Amino acid sequence: MITQQEKNTTFESVYDALVSDIYAYFNICFGTEAAEDLTQEIFLRVWKAIDLGKPPDNWRAWAFRCAVNLKNDYLRRAYSDRGAQEHFIKNAEPSAADDMQSLSVRLAFDALDRDTRELLTLKNFGFKSEEIGALLGVSASAVRTRLQKAKRVFAEKLETEVL
């Protein structure tokens, strides 16, 4: 039986390791307000897994699988509510403190479709093609092909923003 102190320690280490990446993932998909709520939901699930004594072998993969599933559920709910569609697709605005280069990158990134942003974000977080494929339900080969296209489109959008 795991003690409460061990549960707390496990939760804190998982939280510290993953919170910024999980939040960034949701922020890219939906913006800051939804990102905060969805990130909180993921860590409630982490706590429940620890509390039930069913921790996964790989917390990062497990948490991102939960995040992808939660994103899909959130989108289904959003699309069923016609008035909310624009809110869920819209991303966070860049802050006034952003310099011109990061602003150009953000604008170019925002100009991409949601699926392309998600793909590039997962790759940026260090996931391999096989892992991304497992998260998104496609083959590793399809991920590599989509990544090539996504990088090309992003470069084109960035060039447009810089000019």
XYZ file of C-alpha atoms in Angstrom:
163
model
C 0.000 0.000 0.000
C 1.352 3.386 -1.011
C 1.422 6.075 1.682
C -0.127 9.506 1.316
C 3.354 11.051 1.367
C 4.445 8.801 -1.529
C 1.296 9.761 -3.468
C 1.998 13.439 -2.896
C 5.633 13.066 -3.925
C 4.703 11.167 -7.077
C 2.068 13.729 -8.004
C 4.439 16.649 -7.420
C 7.151 15.102 -9.571
C 4.723 14.315 -12.424
C 3.181 17.777 -12.157
C 6.541 19.554 -12.168
C 7.748 17.518 -15.145
C 4.660 17.936 -17.330
C 2.563 20.964 -16.418
C 4.250 23.460 -18.735
C 4.098 21.119 -21.752
C 0.486 20.101 -21.130
C -0.528 23.732 -20.658
C 1.346 24.788 -23.815
C -0.370 22.029 -25.796
C -3.842 23.184 -24.739
C -2.924 26.859 -25.119
C -1.897 26.245 -28.716
C -5.110 24.357 -29.389
C -7.581 26.633 -27.566
C -6.051 29.680 -25.883
C -5.239 30.507 -22.271
C -8.633 30.271 -20.584
C -9.441 26.807 -21.855
C -5.812 25.723 -21.413
C -5.968 26.395 -17.689
C -9.161 24.375 -17.242
C -8.032 21.473 -19.419
C -4.593 21.318 -17.791
C -6.290 21.128 -14.415
C -8.445 18.250 -15.679
C -5.363 16.320 -16.800
C -3.785 16.626 -13.377
C -7.002 15.533 -11.694
C -6.678 12.392 -13.814
C -3.043 12.034 -12.759
C -4.086 12.254 -9.116
C -6.827 9.665 -9.613
C -4.382 7.260 -11.282
C -1.971 7.646 -8.368
C -4.745 7.381 -5.784
C -6.103 4.203 -7.375
C -2.629 2.697 -7.374
C -2.598 2.383 -11.168
C 0.328 4.545 -12.269
C 1.398 4.109 -15.902
C 4.917 3.106 -16.893
C 5.392 6.341 -18.850
C 3.647 9.355 -17.309
C 4.504 11.646 -20.242
C 2.964 9.362 -22.861
C -0.031 8.650 -20.631
C -0.671 12.329 -19.867
C -0.440 13.336 -23.516
C -2.766 10.507 -24.531
C -5.224 11.880 -21.952
C -4.639 15.398 -23.316
C -5.348 14.356 -26.906
C -8.505 12.522 -25.811
C -9.638 15.481 -23.703
C -8.966 17.855 -26.626
C -11.089 15.670 -28.912
C -13.922 15.543 -26.356
C -13.696 19.298 -25.906
C -13.896 19.865 -29.660
C -16.924 17.585 -29.965
C -18.692 19.578 -27.263
C -17.591 22.848 -28.851
C -18.829 21.913 -32.295
C -22.178 20.901 -30.890
C -22.513 24.433 -29.524
C -22.614 26.625 -32.646
C -22.079 29.868 -30.759
C -18.802 28.667 -29.276
C -17.020 27.421 -32.408
C -14.945 30.526 -33.041
C -13.824 30.667 -29.428
C -12.425 27.146 -29.490
C -10.484 27.554 -32.714
C -9.051 30.954 -31.813
C -5.630 31.000 -30.131
C -4.168 33.238 -27.495
C -3.084 36.653 -28.669
C 0.624 37.447 -28.391
C 1.483 39.709 -25.466
C 2.733 43.269 -25.936
C 6.102 42.207 -24.529
C 6.809 39.909 -27.475
C 9.610 41.136 -29.686
C 9.145 41.340 -33.452
C 10.705 37.964 -34.211
C 8.627 36.023 -31.721
C 5.577 37.974 -32.852
C 6.252 36.920 -36.461
C 6.663 33.299 -35.387
C 3.452 33.449 -33.351
C 1.476 35.022 -36.188
C 2.787 32.456 -38.664
C 1.989 29.647 -36.227
C -1.502 31.025 -35.606
C -2.123 31.098 -39.356
C -1.735 27.296 -39.495
C -4.759 25.042 -39.142
C -5.358 23.425 -35.755
C -4.168 19.941 -36.818
C -0.891 21.308 -38.185
C -0.264 23.293 -34.985
C -0.941 20.193 -32.907
C 1.424 18.066 -34.979
C 4.260 20.601 -34.799
C 3.672 21.087 -31.079
C 3.917 17.374 -30.309
C 7.101 17.132 -32.385
C 8.513 20.166 -30.598
C 7.810 18.474 -27.261
C 10.159 15.701 -28.370
C 7.708 12.989 -29.326
C 8.908 10.588 -32.009
C 6.873 9.913 -35.147
C 5.750 6.546 -33.745
C 4.570 8.171 -30.505
C 2.754 10.974 -32.319
C 1.126 8.378 -34.556
C -0.078 6.459 -31.514
C -1.467 9.656 -29.949
C -3.255 10.740 -33.120
C -4.282 7.317 -34.397
C -2.215 7.331 -37.594
C 0.886 5.489 -38.797
C 4.401 6.767 -38.136
C 4.850 7.084 -41.884
C 1.779 9.312 -42.121
C 3.146 11.440 -39.284
C 6.474 11.895 -41.079
C 4.693 12.878 -44.283
C 2.424 15.304 -42.451
C 5.395 16.755 -40.570
C 7.242 17.463 -43.809
C 4.219 19.296 -45.173
C 3.613 21.092 -41.864
C 7.199 22.353 -41.724
C 7.009 23.564 -45.313
C 3.695 25.365 -44.743
C 4.980 26.915 -41.508
C 8.122 28.168 -43.284
C 5.937 29.720 -45.991
C 3.694 31.403 -43.412
C 6.736 32.650 -41.500
C 8.231 34.104 -44.668
C 4.944 35.887 -45.352
C 4.819 37.292 -41.793
C 8.424 38.518 -41.909
C 8.007 40.315 -45.236
